[in-house]
Amino acid sequence: MKKRLFIVTITLFSLLFQNANYINAKAPNKTDETNKQTKIIKPSKPNESKENSKLSEEANKTMAKSELQNLYNIRSSVFTSLDLKKLPELFDTSQKYGSWALDHEVKRIKYLNEWSYRRNIKFTDVSSTINFKRVRRIGNRYRFSLTEIYTFNYMYKDDPDPINNCFKVGIRHGVDLINKNNKWLIYNDWYTDCFEDALDNYTNDLTMPNTSKLQVFSIANNPRNMPQMLAGQYDRMAAIEYADKYYLNYNKKYMDFTGIGGDCTNFVSQCLSDKEGGNLKYGGGWHCSGGHGSRAFVNTDAFRDYLIYSGRGRLIKVGKFPDLVKSTTAYPNGAVGKLIAGDIVAYAKKNNIDHFAIVTDFDSHGYPLINSHTTDRYHVPWDLGWANSNINFHIIHSSLH
């Protein structure tokens, strides 16, 4: 009996075990479902994680670019609104670099306001466009390498039917952007400024100076006719077209001296000599080979001496701004009234030539406009940015042959 009972017990246990396996196979329990779900939300593979992180960082860079453009737009608007109190909101002034950048912006706006007042000009719009070269994260900041293109629109206040005039300035920046308390701020902003040599007399306080007592220069209203002016001259129009084409996007045939002394003289020499430009033959010590110019081709003082002593340039007059715009018997429209398109302006600090530009056009009153490199200028009023007491202008007629 004991033996039979043992056999029956084993048989029953075996049947129960088989039935349990059958039930488990046909009806998975909650633990199995959880396992299946776990597989769905399983951490991504290393490559997928890196790709997601890369996409997230690119999105952050795009957002930072947009924020910087917005900050530059607000800053540009202050040139016309003159509301200096808007500027501190754009900069991280908790450290010296942000404070320096703010102080410089305040001085620029004060200068441009005074410059325009004394020429009876009103700026109607100033805008900023950014061409980003590189963006990278540096700790908790984004660092940008970029070119900013300012566009300035202005008109003469007393004209019965004002005509809009426009010029552009291209500036290379190195700028850091930081997020503090969910607000993006300019941490620092390094650039070569077109107004740099005009800011000595301005303070960094947030009060606009009273300009009503300033002298307004009596400048001739002398509209120019470009086609008539160029007739019978050397190929000045080609030189102007070259200056317009390459004022911002430099001709890669030539070495770029920006950051190593400046590219202004090199650029004017190109305008005169390149086959796309004036196509003038090299002469004396003034020449260029393989993109590398001679000393007279790229150096300010050497170029000025070459023009004058070779006879390829005739010095009209040297002087400070009031002397050059004053009407005299010899110069009824001021000495600057003798400039024609394709002529040259040299800018001197005391007795040393610091900069060169080529005359490319005239505004609605016949005011000479120039192009140059370092800083990159397109049809900019010839004296803008040059107002410090040590500045003298050499205006040179290109009697080239």
CSV table of C-alpha atoms in Angstrom, one decimal:
chain,number,residue,atom,x,y,z
A,1,MET,CA,0.0,0.0,0.0
A,2,LYS,CA,2.7,2.4,0.8
A,3,LYS,CA,4.4,1.8,-2.6
A,4,ARG,CA,1.1,2.5,-4.5
A,5,LEU,CA,0.5,5.6,-2.5
A,6,PHE,CA,4.0,6.9,-3.3
A,7,ILE,CA,3.4,6.3,-7.1
A,8,VAL,CA,0.0,8.1,-7.0
A,9,THR,CA,1.5,11.1,-5.2
A,10,ILE,CA,4.3,11.4,-7.7
A,11,THR,CA,1.8,11.2,-10.6
A,12,LEU,CA,-0.5,13.9,-9.2
A,13,PHE,CA,2.5,16.2,-8.5
A,14,SER,CA,3.7,15.7,-12.1
A,15,LEU,CA,0.3,16.6,-13.6
A,16,LEU,CA,0.1,19.7,-11.4
A,17,PHE,CA,3.6,20.8,-12.5
A,18,GLN,CA,2.7,20.3,-16.2
A,19,ASN,CA,-0.5,22.3,-15.8
A,20,ALA,CA,1.3,25.1,-14.1
A,21,ASN,CA,3.8,25.3,-17.0
A,22,TYR,CA,0.9,25.3,-19.4
A,23,ILE,CA,-0.8,28.2,-17.6
A,24,ASN,CA,2.4,30.2,-17.5
A,25,ALA,CA,3.0,29.7,-21.2
A,26,LYS,CA,-0.5,30.7,-22.2
A,27,ALA,CA,-1.0,33.6,-19.7
A,28,PRO,CA,2.1,35.6,-19.0
A,29,ASN,CA,2.1,37.3,-15.6
A,30,LYS,CA,2.6,41.0,-14.8
A,31,THR,CA,6.3,40.4,-14.3
A,32,ASP,CA,6.6,39.3,-17.9
A,33,GLU,CA,4.8,42.4,-19.2
A,34,THR,CA,7.0,44.6,-17.1
A,35,ASN,CA,10.0,43.0,-18.6
A,36,LYS,CA,8.7,43.7,-22.1
A,37,GLN,CA,8.1,47.3,-21.2
A,38,THR,CA,11.6,47.6,-19.7
A,39,LYS,CA,13.0,46.6,-23.1
A,40,ILE,CA,11.1,49.5,-24.7
A,41,ILE,CA,12.5,52.2,-22.4
A,42,LYS,CA,15.9,50.6,-22.2
A,43,PRO,CA,18.7,53.3,-22.3
A,44,SER,CA,19.8,54.1,-25.8
A,45,LYS,CA,23.1,52.9,-27.2
A,46,PRO,CA,26.2,55.1,-26.7
A,47,ASN,CA,26.1,56.4,-30.3
A,48,GLU,CA,22.5,57.3,-30.0
A,49,SER,CA,23.1,59.2,-26.8
A,50,LYS,CA,26.0,61.2,-28.3
A,51,GLU,CA,23.8,62.0,-31.3
A,52,ASN,CA,21.0,63.3,-29.1
A,53,SER,CA,23.5,65.4,-27.1
A,54,LYS,CA,24.9,66.8,-30.3
A,55,LEU,CA,21.5,67.8,-31.5
A,56,SER,CA,20.6,69.4,-28.2
A,57,GLU,CA,23.8,71.4,-28.3
A,58,GLU,CA,23.2,72.6,-31.8
A,59,ALA,CA,19.7,73.7,-30.7
A,60,ASN,CA,21.3,75.7,-27.8
A,61,LYS,CA,23.7,77.3,-30.2
A,62,THR,CA,20.9,78.3,-32.5
A,63,MET,CA,19.0,79.8,-29.6
A,64,ALA,CA,22.1,81.7,-28.4
A,65,LYS,CA,22.6,83.1,-31.9
A,66,SER,CA,19.0,84.4,-31.9
A,67,GLU,CA,19.5,86.0,-28.5
A,68,LEU,CA,22.7,87.8,-29.6
A,69,GLN,CA,21.0,89.1,-32.7
A,70,ASN,CA,18.1,90.4,-30.5
A,71,LEU,CA,20.6,92.2,-28.2
A,72,TYR,CA,22.4,93.8,-31.1
A,73,ASN,CA,19.0,94.9,-32.5
A,74,ILE,CA,18.1,96.6,-29.2
A,75,ARG,CA,21.6,98.2,-29.1
A,76,SER,CA,21.3,99.5,-32.6
A,77,SER,CA,17.9,101.1,-31.9
A,78,VAL,CA,19.4,103.3,-29.3
A,79,PHE,CA,21.4,105.2,-32.1
A,80,THR,CA,18.1,106.7,-33.1
A,81,SER,CA,16.0,106.6,-29.8
A,82,LEU,CA,18.9,108.0,-27.8
A,83,ASP,CA,17.5,106.1,-24.8
A,84,LEU,CA,20.8,105.2,-23.1
A,85,LYS,CA,19.1,103.6,-20.1
A,86,LYS,CA,18.3,100.6,-22.4
A,87,LEU,CA,21.9,99.7,-22.7
A,88,PRO,CA,22.8,98.5,-19.2
A,89,GLU,CA,20.2,95.8,-19.6
A,90,LEU,CA,22.2,94.2,-22.4
A,91,PHE,CA,25.5,93.8,-20.6
A,92,ASP,CA,26.9,91.7,-17.7
A,93,THR,CA,28.3,94.6,-15.8
A,94,SER,CA,29.1,92.5,-12.7
A,95,GLN,CA,32.6,92.1,-14.2
A,96,LYS,CA,35.0,94.5,-16.0
A,97,TYR,CA,34.7,93.2,-19.5
A,98,GLY,CA,30.9,93.8,-19.6
A,99,SER,CA,31.4,97.2,-18.1
A,100,TRP,CA,34.0,98.2,-20.6
A,101,ALA,CA,31.7,97.1,-23.5
A,102,LEU,CA,28.8,99.1,-22.1
A,103,ASP,CA,31.0,102.2,-21.6
A,104,HIS,CA,32.1,102.0,-25.2
A,105,GLU,CA,28.6,101.7,-26.6
A,106,VAL,CA,27.5,104.8,-24.6
A,107,LYS,CA,30.3,106.9,-26.0
A,108,ARG,CA,29.6,105.7,-29.6
A,109,ILE,CA,26.0,106.8,-29.4
A,110,LYS,CA,26.9,110.2,-28.0
A,111,TYR,CA,29.5,110.7,-30.7
A,112,LEU,CA,27.2,109.8,-33.6
A,113,ASN,CA,24.5,112.0,-32.2
A,114,GLU,CA,26.8,115.0,-32.1
A,115,TRP,CA,28.4,114.2,-35.5
A,116,SER,CA,25.0,114.2,-37.1
A,117,TYR,CA,23.7,117.3,-35.3
A,118,ARG,CA,26.7,119.4,-36.5
A,119,ARG,CA,26.1,118.4,-40.1
A,120,ASN,CA,22.4,119.0,-39.9
A,121,ILE,CA,21.7,115.3,-40.4
A,122,LYS,CA,19.1,113.0,-38.8
A,123,PHE,CA,19.6,109.3,-38.6
A,124,THR,CA,16.2,107.6,-39.4
A,125,ASP,CA,17.2,104.0,-38.9
A,126,VAL,CA,20.2,101.9,-37.8
A,127,SER,CA,20.1,98.2,-38.1
A,128,SER,CA,22.5,95.3,-37.5
A,129,THR,CA,22.9,92.0,-39.3
A,130,ILE,CA,25.2,89.2,-38.1
A,131,ASN,CA,27.2,86.7,-40.2
A,132,PHE,CA,28.3,84.0,-37.7
A,133,LYS,CA,31.7,82.5,-38.4
A,134,ARG,CA,32.0,80.2,-35.4
A,135,VAL,CA,30.2,79.4,-32.2
A,136,ARG,CA,31.4,77.3,-29.3
A,137,ARG,CA,30.7,76.7,-25.6
A,138,ILE,CA,33.3,78.0,-23.2
A,139,GLY,CA,32.2,76.9,-19.7
A,140,ASN,CA,28.9,78.6,-19.0
A,141,ARG,CA,29.2,81.0,-21.9
A,142,TYR,CA,28.9,80.9,-25.7
A,143,ARG,CA,31.7,82.4,-27.6
A,144,PHE,CA,31.1,83.9,-31.1
A,145,SER,CA,33.4,84.9,-33.9
A,146,LEU,CA,31.3,87.0,-36.3
A,147,THR,CA,31.0,89.9,-38.7
A,148,GLU,CA,28.4,92.5,-37.9
A,149,ILE,CA,27.1,94.7,-40.7
A,150,TYR,CA,25.6,98.0,-39.6
A,151,THR,CA,23.3,99.8,-42.0
A,152,PHE,CA,22.8,103.5,-41.3
A,153,ASN,CA,20.0,105.5,-43.0
A,154,TYR,CA,20.0,109.3,-42.8
A,155,MET,CA,18.6,112.5,-44.4
A,156,TYR,CA,19.3,116.2,-44.2
A,157,LYS,CA,16.9,117.9,-41.9
A,158,ASP,CA,16.3,121.1,-43.8
A,159,ASP,CA,15.6,119.6,-47.2
A,160,PRO,CA,12.0,120.3,-48.4
A,161,ASP,CA,11.9,116.8,-49.9
A,162,PRO,CA,14.4,114.8,-47.9
A,163,ILE,CA,16.3,112.0,-49.7
A,164,ASN,CA,17.3,108.9,-47.9
A,165,ASN,CA,21.0,108.2,-47.8
A,166,CYS,CA,22.5,104.9,-46.7
A,167,PHE,CA,25.9,103.6,-45.8
A,168,LYS,CA,27.3,100.3,-44.3
A,169,VAL,CA,30.0,99.3,-41.9
A,170,GLY,CA,31.3,95.8,-41.4
A,171,ILE,CA,32.9,95.0,-38.0
A,172,ARG,CA,34.6,91.7,-36.9
A,173,HIS,CA,33.7,90.8,-33.4
A,174,GLY,CA,34.8,88.3,-30.7
A,175,VAL,CA,31.9,88.2,-28.2
A,176,ASP,CA,30.9,86.1,-25.3
A,177,LEU,CA,27.2,85.6,-24.3
A,178,ILE,CA,26.2,84.5,-20.8
A,179,ASN,CA,22.9,83.4,-19.2
A,180,LYS,CA,22.4,84.9,-15.8
A,181,ASN,CA,19.1,84.4,-14.0
A,182,ASN,CA,17.4,83.2,-17.2
A,183,LYS,CA,18.5,86.3,-19.0
A,184,TRP,CA,21.1,86.5,-21.8
A,185,LEU,CA,23.7,89.2,-21.5
A,186,ILE,CA,26.8,90.3,-23.4
A,187,TYR,CA,29.8,89.2,-21.2
A,188,ASN,CA,32.4,90.9,-23.4
A,189,ASP,CA,32.6,92.3,-26.9
A,190,TRP,CA,36.0,92.8,-28.6
A,191,TYR,CA,36.1,94.5,-32.1
A,192,THR,CA,37.9,97.2,-34.2
A,193,ASP,CA,35.5,100.1,-34.1
A,194,CYS,CA,34.9,102.6,-36.9
A,195,PHE,CA,34.3,105.3,-34.3
A,196,GLU,CA,37.4,104.6,-32.2
A,197,ASP,CA,39.3,107.7,-33.1
A,198,ALA,CA,36.4,110.0,-32.2
A,199,LEU,CA,35.5,109.0,-28.6
A,200,ASP,CA,38.1,110.8,-26.5
A,201,ASN,CA,35.8,113.7,-25.5
A,202,TYR,CA,32.9,111.6,-24.3
A,203,THR,CA,31.9,110.2,-20.9
A,204,ASN,CA,30.2,106.9,-20.0
A,205,ASP,CA,27.4,108.3,-18.0
A,206,LEU,CA,23.8,107.6,-19.2
A,207,THR,CA,22.8,111.2,-19.9
A,208,MET,CA,22.8,112.5,-23.5
A,209,PRO,CA,24.7,115.8,-23.8
A,210,ASN,CA,22.9,118.9,-24.8
A,211,THR,CA,23.8,119.5,-28.5
A,212,SER,CA,21.7,122.7,-28.9
A,213,LYS,CA,24.6,125.0,-28.2
A,214,LEU,CA,27.1,123.3,-30.6
A,215,GLN,CA,28.2,124.9,-33.8
A,216,VAL,CA,26.6,123.5,-36.9
A,217,PHE,CA,29.1,123.4,-39.8
A,218,SER,CA,28.2,125.3,-42.9
A,219,ILE,CA,28.8,122.6,-45.5
A,220,ALA,CA,28.1,123.2,-49.2
A,221,ASN,CA,25.0,121.5,-50.6
A,222,ASN,CA,26.6,120.5,-53.9
A,223,PRO,CA,25.0,117.4,-55.5
A,224,ARG,CA,27.3,115.6,-57.9
A,225,ASN,CA,26.7,114.0,-61.3
A,226,MET,CA,28.8,110.8,-61.3
A,227,PRO,CA,28.8,110.0,-65.0
A,228,GLN,CA,29.8,113.6,-66.0
A,229,MET,CA,32.5,113.6,-63.2
A,230,LEU,CA,34.1,110.4,-64.4
A,231,ALA,CA,34.1,111.2,-68.1
A,232,GLY,CA,37.6,111.5,-69.6
A,233,GLN,CA,39.3,110.3,-66.4
A,234,TYR,CA,41.2,107.1,-65.8
A,235,ASP,CA,39.0,104.1,-65.3
A,236,ARG,CA,37.7,105.4,-62.0
A,237,MET,CA,34.4,103.6,-62.3
A,238,ALA,CA,36.2,100.2,-62.4
A,239,ALA,CA,38.2,101.2,-59.3
A,240,ILE,CA,34.9,102.1,-57.5
A,241,GLU,CA,33.2,98.9,-58.6
A,242,TYR,CA,36.2,96.9,-57.2
A,243,ALA,CA,35.9,98.8,-53.9
A,244,ASP,CA,32.2,98.0,-53.7
A,245,LYS,CA,32.7,94.4,-54.5
A,246,TYR,CA,35.5,93.7,-52.1
A,247,TYR,CA,34.8,96.1,-49.2
A,248,LEU,CA,33.6,93.2,-47.0
A,249,ASN,CA,34.4,90.0,-48.8
A,250,TYR,CA,38.1,90.4,-49.4
A,251,ASN,CA,39.8,89.4,-52.7
A,252,LYS,CA,41.6,86.1,-51.8
A,253,LYS,CA,44.3,86.8,-54.3
A,254,TYR,CA,45.9,89.2,-51.8
A,255,MET,CA,47.2,88.8,-48.3
A,256,ASP,CA,44.9,90.1,-45.6
A,257,PHE,CA,46.7,92.4,-43.1
A,258,THR,CA,43.8,92.7,-40.7
A,259,GLY,CA,45.2,92.2,-37.2
A,260,ILE,CA,48.8,92.6,-38.3
A,261,GLY,CA,48.9,96.4,-39.1
A,262,GLY,CA,45.6,96.8,-41.0
A,263,ASP,CA,44.5,96.2,-44.6
A,264,CYS,CA,43.4,99.7,-45.5
A,265,THR,CA,46.4,100.7,-47.7
A,266,ASN,CA,46.6,97.3,-49.3
A,267,PHE,CA,42.9,97.6,-50.3
A,268,VAL,CA,43.3,101.1,-51.8
A,269,SER,CA,46.3,99.9,-53.8
A,270,GLN,CA,44.2,96.9,-55.1
A,271,CYS,CA,41.4,99.3,-56.2
A,272,LEU,CA,43.9,101.3,-58.2
A,273,SER,CA,46.0,98.4,-59.7
A,274,ASP,CA,43.9,95.2,-60.0
A,275,LYS,CA,42.7,94.2,-63.4
A,276,GLU,CA,39.1,94.3,-62.1
A,277,GLY,CA,39.8,97.8,-60.7
A,278,GLY,CA,41.7,100.8,-62.1
A,279,ASN,CA,44.2,98.4,-63.8
A,280,LEU,CA,47.1,100.9,-63.3
A,281,LYS,CA,50.6,99.7,-64.1
A,282,TYR,CA,52.9,99.2,-61.2
A,283,GLY,CA,55.7,101.7,-60.9
A,284,GLY,CA,58.8,102.5,-58.8
A,285,GLY,CA,58.5,100.8,-55.5
A,286,TRP,CA,54.7,100.3,-55.7
A,287,HIS,CA,54.0,96.8,-56.9
A,288,CYS,CA,52.5,93.4,-55.8
A,289,SER,CA,53.4,89.8,-56.6
A,290,GLY,CA,51.6,86.7,-55.6
A,291,GLY,CA,49.4,88.6,-53.3
A,292,HIS,CA,52.3,90.2,-51.4
A,293,GLY,CA,52.6,93.9,-51.9
A,294,SER,CA,55.7,96.0,-51.6
A,295,ARG,CA,56.2,98.5,-48.7
A,296,ALA,CA,54.6,101.3,-50.8
A,297,PHE,CA,51.7,99.0,-51.7
A,298,VAL,CA,50.7,98.1,-48.1
A,299,ASN,CA,52.3,100.7,-45.7
A,300,THR,CA,50.4,104.0,-45.1
A,301,ASP,CA,53.3,106.5,-45.0
A,302,ALA,CA,55.2,104.8,-47.8
A,303,PHE,CA,52.0,104.8,-50.0
A,304,ARG,CA,51.3,108.5,-49.4
A,305,ASP,CA,54.9,109.4,-50.2
A,306,TYR,CA,54.8,107.3,-53.4
A,307,LEU,CA,51.6,108.9,-54.6
A,308,ILE,CA,52.8,112.5,-54.1
A,309,TYR,CA,56.4,112.1,-55.2
A,310,SER,CA,55.7,109.9,-58.2
A,311,GLY,CA,53.2,112.5,-59.5
A,312,ARG,CA,50.4,109.9,-59.4
A,313,GLY,CA,48.6,111.9,-56.7
A,314,ARG,CA,48.3,115.6,-56.1
A,315,LEU,CA,47.8,116.9,-52.6
A,316,ILE,CA,44.7,119.1,-52.6
A,317,LYS,CA,45.0,120.1,-48.9
A,318,VAL,CA,46.0,118.9,-45.5
A,319,GLY,CA,44.0,120.1,-42.4
A,320,LYS,CA,41.4,119.5,-39.8
A,321,PHE,CA,37.8,119.0,-40.6
A,322,PRO,CA,36.6,122.7,-40.2
A,323,ASP,CA,39.4,123.9,-42.5
A,324,LEU,CA,38.5,121.4,-45.2
A,325,VAL,CA,34.8,122.2,-45.4
A,326,LYS,CA,35.1,126.0,-45.0
A,327,SER,CA,34.2,128.0,-48.1
A,328,THR,CA,37.1,130.1,-49.4
A,329,THR,CA,37.9,132.0,-52.6
A,330,ALA,CA,40.1,129.1,-53.7
A,331,TYR,CA,37.6,126.5,-52.6
A,332,PRO,CA,34.0,127.8,-52.7
A,333,ASN,CA,32.6,124.4,-51.7
A,334,GLY,CA,35.5,123.8,-49.3
A,335,ALA,CA,38.6,121.9,-50.2
A,336,VAL,CA,36.6,118.6,-50.0
A,337,GLY,CA,34.5,119.9,-52.9
A,338,LYS,CA,37.5,119.2,-55.2
A,339,LEU,CA,37.4,115.5,-54.5
A,340,ILE,CA,36.0,113.3,-57.2
A,341,ALA,CA,35.2,109.6,-57.3
A,342,GLY,CA,38.4,107.5,-57.3
A,343,ASP,CA,40.3,110.1,-55.3
A,344,ILE,CA,41.9,109.2,-52.0
A,345,VAL,CA,41.7,110.4,-48.4
A,346,ALA,CA,44.5,109.8,-45.9
A,347,TYR,CA,43.9,110.0,-42.2
A,348,ALA,CA,46.8,111.1,-40.0
A,349,LYS,CA,47.4,111.1,-36.3
A,350,LYS,CA,49.6,114.1,-35.8
A,351,ASN,CA,52.2,113.6,-38.6
A,352,ASN,CA,51.8,109.8,-39.1
A,353,ILE,CA,49.4,108.5,-41.7
A,354,ASP,CA,47.2,105.9,-40.0
A,355,HIS,CA,44.5,105.1,-42.6
A,356,PHE,CA,43.6,105.3,-46.3
A,357,ALA,CA,40.2,105.3,-48.0
A,358,ILE,CA,39.0,105.7,-51.6
A,359,VAL,CA,36.2,108.0,-52.6
A,360,THR,CA,33.4,105.9,-54.1
A,361,ASP,CA,30.3,108.1,-54.2
A,362,PHE,CA,28.5,111.3,-52.9
A,363,ASP,CA,25.4,111.6,-50.9
A,364,SER,CA,22.3,113.8,-51.8
A,365,HIS,CA,24.2,117.0,-50.8
A,366,GLY,CA,27.4,116.0,-52.6
A,367,TYR,CA,29.2,115.0,-49.4
A,368,PRO,CA,32.1,112.6,-50.3
A,369,LEU,CA,31.6,108.9,-49.3
A,370,ILE,CA,34.4,106.4,-49.0
A,371,ASN,CA,35.1,102.7,-48.9
A,372,SER,CA,37.9,101.1,-46.9
A,373,HIS,CA,39.2,98.1,-45.0
A,374,THR,CA,40.0,97.9,-41.3
A,375,THR,CA,37.3,98.9,-40.4
A,376,ASP,CA,35.3,97.8,-43.5
A,377,ARG,CA,33.3,100.8,-44.8
A,378,TYR,CA,30.9,101.0,-47.7
A,379,HIS,CA,29.9,104.5,-48.9
A,380,VAL,CA,30.5,106.0,-45.5
A,381,PRO,CA,30.8,109.8,-45.0
A,382,TRP,CA,34.5,110.6,-45.4
A,383,ASP,CA,35.2,112.0,-41.9
A,384,LEU,CA,32.9,109.8,-39.8
A,385,GLY,CA,34.8,108.3,-36.9
A,386,TRP,CA,37.7,110.7,-37.1
A,387,ALA,CA,37.1,113.5,-34.6
A,388,ASN,CA,39.9,113.4,-32.0
A,389,SER,CA,42.0,116.5,-31.7
A,390,ASN,CA,45.1,114.9,-33.1
A,391,ILE,CA,43.5,114.0,-36.5
A,392,ASN,CA,44.5,115.6,-39.8
A,393,PHE,CA,43.1,114.7,-43.2
A,394,HIS,CA,45.2,114.6,-46.4
A,395,ILE,CA,42.9,114.8,-49.4
A,396,ILE,CA,44.6,113.6,-52.6
A,397,HIS,CA,43.5,113.9,-56.2
A,398,SER,CA,44.4,110.8,-58.1
A,399,SER,CA,46.1,112.2,-61.2
A,400,LEU,CA,47.0,108.7,-62.2
A,401,HIS,CA,48.4,107.6,-65.6
